[in-house]
PDB file of C-alpha atoms in Angstrom:
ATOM      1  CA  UNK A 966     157.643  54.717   7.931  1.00  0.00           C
ATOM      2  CA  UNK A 967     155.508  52.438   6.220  1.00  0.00           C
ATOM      3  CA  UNK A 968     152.872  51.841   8.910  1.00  0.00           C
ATOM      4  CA  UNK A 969     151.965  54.781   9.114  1.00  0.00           C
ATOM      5  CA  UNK A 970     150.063  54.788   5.720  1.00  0.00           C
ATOM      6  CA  UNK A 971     147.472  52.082   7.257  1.00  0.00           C
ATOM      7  CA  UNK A 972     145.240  52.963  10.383  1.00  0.00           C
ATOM      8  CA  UNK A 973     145.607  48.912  10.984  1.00  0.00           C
ATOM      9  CA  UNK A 974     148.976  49.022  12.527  1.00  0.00           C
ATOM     10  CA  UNK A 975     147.746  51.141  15.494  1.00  0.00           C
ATOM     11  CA  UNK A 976     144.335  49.123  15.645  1.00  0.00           C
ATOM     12  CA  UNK A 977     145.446  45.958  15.379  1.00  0.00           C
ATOM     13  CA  UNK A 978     147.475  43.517  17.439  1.00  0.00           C
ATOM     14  CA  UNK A 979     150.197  41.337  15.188  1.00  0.00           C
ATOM     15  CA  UNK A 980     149.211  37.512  14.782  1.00  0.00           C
ATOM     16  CA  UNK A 981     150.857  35.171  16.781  1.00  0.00           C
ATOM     17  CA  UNK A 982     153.901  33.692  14.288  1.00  0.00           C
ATOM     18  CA  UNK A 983     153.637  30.703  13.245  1.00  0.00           C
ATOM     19  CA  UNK A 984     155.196  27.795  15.358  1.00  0.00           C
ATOM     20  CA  UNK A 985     157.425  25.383  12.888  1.00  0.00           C
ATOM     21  CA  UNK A 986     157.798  22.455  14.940  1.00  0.00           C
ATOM     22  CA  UNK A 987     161.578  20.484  14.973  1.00  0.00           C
ATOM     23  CA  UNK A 988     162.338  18.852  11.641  1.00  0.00           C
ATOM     24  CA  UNK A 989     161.791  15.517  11.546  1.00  0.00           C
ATOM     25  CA  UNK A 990     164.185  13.307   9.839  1.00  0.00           C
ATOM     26  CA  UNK A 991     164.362  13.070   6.102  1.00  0.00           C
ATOM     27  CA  UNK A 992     164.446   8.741   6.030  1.00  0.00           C
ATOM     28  CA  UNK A 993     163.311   7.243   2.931  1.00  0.00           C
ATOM     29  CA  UNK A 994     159.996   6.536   4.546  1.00  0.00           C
ATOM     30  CA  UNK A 995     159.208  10.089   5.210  1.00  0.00           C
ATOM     31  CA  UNK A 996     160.458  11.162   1.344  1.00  0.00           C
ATOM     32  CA  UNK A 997     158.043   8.682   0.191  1.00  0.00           C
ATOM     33  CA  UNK A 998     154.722   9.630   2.444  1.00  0.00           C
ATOM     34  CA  UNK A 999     155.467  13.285   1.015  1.00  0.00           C
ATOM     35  CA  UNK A1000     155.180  11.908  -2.615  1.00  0.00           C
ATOM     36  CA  UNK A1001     152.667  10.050  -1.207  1.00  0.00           C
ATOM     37  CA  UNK A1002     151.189  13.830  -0.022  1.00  0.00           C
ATOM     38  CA  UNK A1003     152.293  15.463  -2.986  1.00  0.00           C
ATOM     39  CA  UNK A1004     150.266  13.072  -5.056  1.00  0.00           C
ATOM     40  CA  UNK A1005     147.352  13.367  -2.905  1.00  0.00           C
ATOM     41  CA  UNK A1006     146.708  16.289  -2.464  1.00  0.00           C
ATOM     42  CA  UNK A1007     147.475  17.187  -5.853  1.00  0.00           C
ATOM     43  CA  UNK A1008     150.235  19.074  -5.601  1.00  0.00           C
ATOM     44  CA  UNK A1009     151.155  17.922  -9.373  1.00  0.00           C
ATOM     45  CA  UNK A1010     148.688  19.857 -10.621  1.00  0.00           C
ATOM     46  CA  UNK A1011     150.189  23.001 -10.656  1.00  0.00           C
ATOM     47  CA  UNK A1012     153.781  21.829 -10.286  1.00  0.00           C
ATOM     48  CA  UNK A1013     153.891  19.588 -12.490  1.00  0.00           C
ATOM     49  CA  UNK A1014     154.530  15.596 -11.707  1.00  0.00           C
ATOM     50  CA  UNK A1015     157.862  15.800 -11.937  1.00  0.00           C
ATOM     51  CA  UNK A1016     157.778  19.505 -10.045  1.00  0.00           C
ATOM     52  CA  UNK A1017     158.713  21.618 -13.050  1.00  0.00           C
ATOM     53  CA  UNK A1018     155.889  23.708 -12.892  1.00  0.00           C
ATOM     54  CA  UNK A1019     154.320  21.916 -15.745  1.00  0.00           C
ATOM     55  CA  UNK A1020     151.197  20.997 -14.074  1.00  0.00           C
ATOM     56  CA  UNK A1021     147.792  20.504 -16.004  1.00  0.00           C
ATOM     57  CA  UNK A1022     146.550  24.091 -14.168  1.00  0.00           C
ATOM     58  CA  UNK A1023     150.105  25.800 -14.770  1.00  0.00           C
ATOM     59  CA  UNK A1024     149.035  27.969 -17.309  1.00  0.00           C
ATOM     60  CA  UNK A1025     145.508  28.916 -16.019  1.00  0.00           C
ATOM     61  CA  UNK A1026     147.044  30.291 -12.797  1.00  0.00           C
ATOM     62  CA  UNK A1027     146.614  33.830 -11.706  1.00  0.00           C
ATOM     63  CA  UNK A1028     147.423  36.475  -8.447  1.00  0.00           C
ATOM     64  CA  UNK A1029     145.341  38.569  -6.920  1.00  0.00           C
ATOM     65  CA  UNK A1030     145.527  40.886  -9.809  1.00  0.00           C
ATOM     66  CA  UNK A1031     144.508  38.469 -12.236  1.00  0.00           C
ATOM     67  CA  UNK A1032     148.118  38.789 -13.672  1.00  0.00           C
ATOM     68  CA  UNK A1033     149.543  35.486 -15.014  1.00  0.00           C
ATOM     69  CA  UNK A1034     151.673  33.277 -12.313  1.00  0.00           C
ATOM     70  CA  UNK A1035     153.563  30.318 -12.788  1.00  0.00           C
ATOM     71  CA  UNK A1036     153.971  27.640 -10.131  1.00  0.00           C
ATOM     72  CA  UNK A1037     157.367  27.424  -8.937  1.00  0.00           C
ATOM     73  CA  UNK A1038     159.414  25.036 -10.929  1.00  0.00           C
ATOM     74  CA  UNK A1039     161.591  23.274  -7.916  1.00  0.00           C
ATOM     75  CA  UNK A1040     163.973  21.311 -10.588  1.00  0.00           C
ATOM     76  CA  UNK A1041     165.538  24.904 -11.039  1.00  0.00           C
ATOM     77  CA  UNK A1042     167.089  24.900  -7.672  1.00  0.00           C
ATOM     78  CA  UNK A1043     166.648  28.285  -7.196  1.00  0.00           C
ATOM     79  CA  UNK A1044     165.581  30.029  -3.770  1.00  0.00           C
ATOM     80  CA  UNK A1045     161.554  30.254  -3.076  1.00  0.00           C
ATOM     81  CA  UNK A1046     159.944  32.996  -2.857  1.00  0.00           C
ATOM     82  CA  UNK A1047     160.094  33.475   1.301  1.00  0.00           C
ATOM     83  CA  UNK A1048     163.574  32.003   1.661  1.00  0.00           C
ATOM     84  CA  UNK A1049     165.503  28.960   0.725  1.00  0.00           C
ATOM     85  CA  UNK A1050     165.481  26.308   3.879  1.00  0.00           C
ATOM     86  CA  UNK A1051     163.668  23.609   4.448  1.00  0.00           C
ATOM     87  CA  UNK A1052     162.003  25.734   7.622  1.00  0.00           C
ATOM     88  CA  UNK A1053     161.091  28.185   4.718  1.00  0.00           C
ATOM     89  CA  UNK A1054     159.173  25.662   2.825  1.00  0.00           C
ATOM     90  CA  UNK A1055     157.665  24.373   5.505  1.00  0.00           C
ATOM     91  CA  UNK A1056     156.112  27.509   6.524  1.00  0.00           C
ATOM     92  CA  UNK A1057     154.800  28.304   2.468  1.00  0.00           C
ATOM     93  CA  UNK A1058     152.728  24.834   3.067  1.00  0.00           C
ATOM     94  CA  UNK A1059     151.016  25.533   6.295  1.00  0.00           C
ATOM     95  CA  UNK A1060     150.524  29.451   5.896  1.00  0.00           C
ATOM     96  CA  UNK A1061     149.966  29.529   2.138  1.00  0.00           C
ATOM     97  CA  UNK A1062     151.645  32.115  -0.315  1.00  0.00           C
ATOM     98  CA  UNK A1063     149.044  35.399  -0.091  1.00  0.00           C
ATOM     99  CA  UNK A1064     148.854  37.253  -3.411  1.00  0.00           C
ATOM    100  CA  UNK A1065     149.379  34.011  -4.999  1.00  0.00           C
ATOM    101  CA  UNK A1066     146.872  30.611  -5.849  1.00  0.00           C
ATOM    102  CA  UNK A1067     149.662  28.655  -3.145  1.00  0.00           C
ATOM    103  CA  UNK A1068     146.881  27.414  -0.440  1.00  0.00           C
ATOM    104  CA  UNK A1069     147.787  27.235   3.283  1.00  0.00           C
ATOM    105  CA  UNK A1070     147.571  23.034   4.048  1.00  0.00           C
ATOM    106  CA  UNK A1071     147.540  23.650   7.525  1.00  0.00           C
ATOM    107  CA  UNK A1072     143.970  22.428   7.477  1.00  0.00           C
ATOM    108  CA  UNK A1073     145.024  19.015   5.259  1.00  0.00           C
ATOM    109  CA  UNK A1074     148.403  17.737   6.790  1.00  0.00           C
ATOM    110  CA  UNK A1075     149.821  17.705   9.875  1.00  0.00           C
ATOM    111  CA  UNK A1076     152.906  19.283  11.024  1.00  0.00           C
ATOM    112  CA  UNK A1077     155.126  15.498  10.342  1.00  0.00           C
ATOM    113  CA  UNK A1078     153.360  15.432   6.863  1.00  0.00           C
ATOM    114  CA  UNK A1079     154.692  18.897   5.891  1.00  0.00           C
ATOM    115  CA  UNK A1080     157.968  17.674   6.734  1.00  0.00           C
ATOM    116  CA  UNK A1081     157.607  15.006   4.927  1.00  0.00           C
ATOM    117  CA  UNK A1082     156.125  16.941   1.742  1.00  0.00           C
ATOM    118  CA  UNK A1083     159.502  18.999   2.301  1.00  0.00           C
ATOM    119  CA  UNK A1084     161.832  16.260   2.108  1.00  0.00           C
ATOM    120  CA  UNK A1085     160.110  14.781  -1.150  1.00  0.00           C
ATOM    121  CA  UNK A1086     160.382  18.316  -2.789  1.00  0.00           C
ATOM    122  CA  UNK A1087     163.910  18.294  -1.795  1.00  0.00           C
ATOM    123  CA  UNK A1088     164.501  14.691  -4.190  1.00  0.00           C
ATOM    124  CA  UNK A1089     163.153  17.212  -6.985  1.00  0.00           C
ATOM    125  CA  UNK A1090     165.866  19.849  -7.090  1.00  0.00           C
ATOM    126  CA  UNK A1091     168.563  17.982  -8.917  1.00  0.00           C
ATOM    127  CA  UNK A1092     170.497  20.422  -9.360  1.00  0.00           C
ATOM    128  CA  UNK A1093     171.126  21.250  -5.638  1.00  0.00           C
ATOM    129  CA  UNK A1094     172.141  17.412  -5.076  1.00  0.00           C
ATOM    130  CA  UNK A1095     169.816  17.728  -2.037  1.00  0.00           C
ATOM    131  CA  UNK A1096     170.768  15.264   1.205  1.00  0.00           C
ATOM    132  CA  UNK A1097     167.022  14.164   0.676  1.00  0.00           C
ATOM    133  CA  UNK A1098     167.927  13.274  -3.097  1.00  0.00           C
ATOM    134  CA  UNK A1099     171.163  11.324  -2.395  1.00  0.00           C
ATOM    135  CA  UNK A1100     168.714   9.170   0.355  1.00  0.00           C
ATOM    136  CA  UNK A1101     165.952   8.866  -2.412  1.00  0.00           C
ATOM    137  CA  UNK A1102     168.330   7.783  -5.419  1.00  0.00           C
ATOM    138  CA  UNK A1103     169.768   5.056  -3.218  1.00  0.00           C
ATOM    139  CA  UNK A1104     166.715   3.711  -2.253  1.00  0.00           C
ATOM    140  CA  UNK A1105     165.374   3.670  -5.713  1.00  0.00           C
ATOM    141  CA  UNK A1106     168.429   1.850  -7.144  1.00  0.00           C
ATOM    142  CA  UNK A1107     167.613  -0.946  -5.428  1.00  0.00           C
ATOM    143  CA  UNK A1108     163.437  -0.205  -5.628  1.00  0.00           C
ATOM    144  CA  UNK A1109     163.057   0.288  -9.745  1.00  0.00           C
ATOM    145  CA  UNK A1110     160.005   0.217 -11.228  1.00  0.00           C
ATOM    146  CA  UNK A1111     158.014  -0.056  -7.816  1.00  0.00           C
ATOM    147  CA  UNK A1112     156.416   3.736  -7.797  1.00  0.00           C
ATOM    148  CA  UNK A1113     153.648   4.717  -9.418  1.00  0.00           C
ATOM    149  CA  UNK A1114     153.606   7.357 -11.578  1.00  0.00           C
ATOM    150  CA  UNK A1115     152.141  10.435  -9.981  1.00  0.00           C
ATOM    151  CA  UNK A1116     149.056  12.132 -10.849  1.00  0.00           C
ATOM    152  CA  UNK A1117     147.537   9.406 -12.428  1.00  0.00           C
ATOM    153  CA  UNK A1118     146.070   6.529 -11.437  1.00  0.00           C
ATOM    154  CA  UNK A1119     147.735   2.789 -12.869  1.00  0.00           C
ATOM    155  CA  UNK A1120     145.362  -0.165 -13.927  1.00  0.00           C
TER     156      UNK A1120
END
């Protein structure tokens, strides 16, 4: 048994888990607040504007270690690192990633914005043809050339 190696387990009491309130629901308005989010709290700047991982910090990025790390790239589709629904994400934003440079937010947002960051993030994997991304590419049909670009600002 693993706990057995650490005097902790027998010493200390497990944290309370984290409470991830009801989603709310992923409208067009909440998909744009979370770019709105993502933008603001510069998200972008590890992940890359477009979420590709790309950001301007990308490549100066390390773990605990001090061993490279590259920010997840969310136009991959593939599965995060603690699980793969939306519940999952939300929980990597308001607990952080430890061993990693992903911050907690819980300080930043409130539970509705980290929803809301979720369903934006969700309009960036293309290749899972996300219910978030079907609502965003209808909207912006009929919306072009109306966002800003993000991570910089526009005269």
């Amino acid at each position: 048994m693993v706990k057995a190696f650490s005097p902790r387990w027998q010493a200390e009491k497990p944290g309370a888990p984290i409470t991830i309130p009801p989603e709310t629901a992923p409208t067009v308005e909440s998909i744009l607040h979370g770019r709105e989010l993502f933008d603001k709290i510069q998200c972008w700047k590890c992940h890359g504007p477009e979420g590709r991982g790309d950001g301007p910090s990308a490549l100066t990025l390390t773990d605990t270690k001090g061993n490279p790390i590259r920010p997840y790239d969310f136009t991959t589709g593939e599965r995060f690192k603690c699980g793969a629904s939306n519940q999952d994400l939300y929980r990597i934003f308001m607990t952080g990633l430890d061993g990693t440079p992903m911050p907690s937010f819980s300080d930043n947002i409130k539970p509705e914005e980290a929803w809301d960051l979720v369903h934006f993030l969700r309009t960036l994997q293309v290749t899972l043809k996300t219910p978030e991304l079907a609502t965003f590419q209808t909207w912006l049909k009929g919306h072009p050339n109306t966002l800003k670009p993000i991570g910089q600002e526009v005269p």
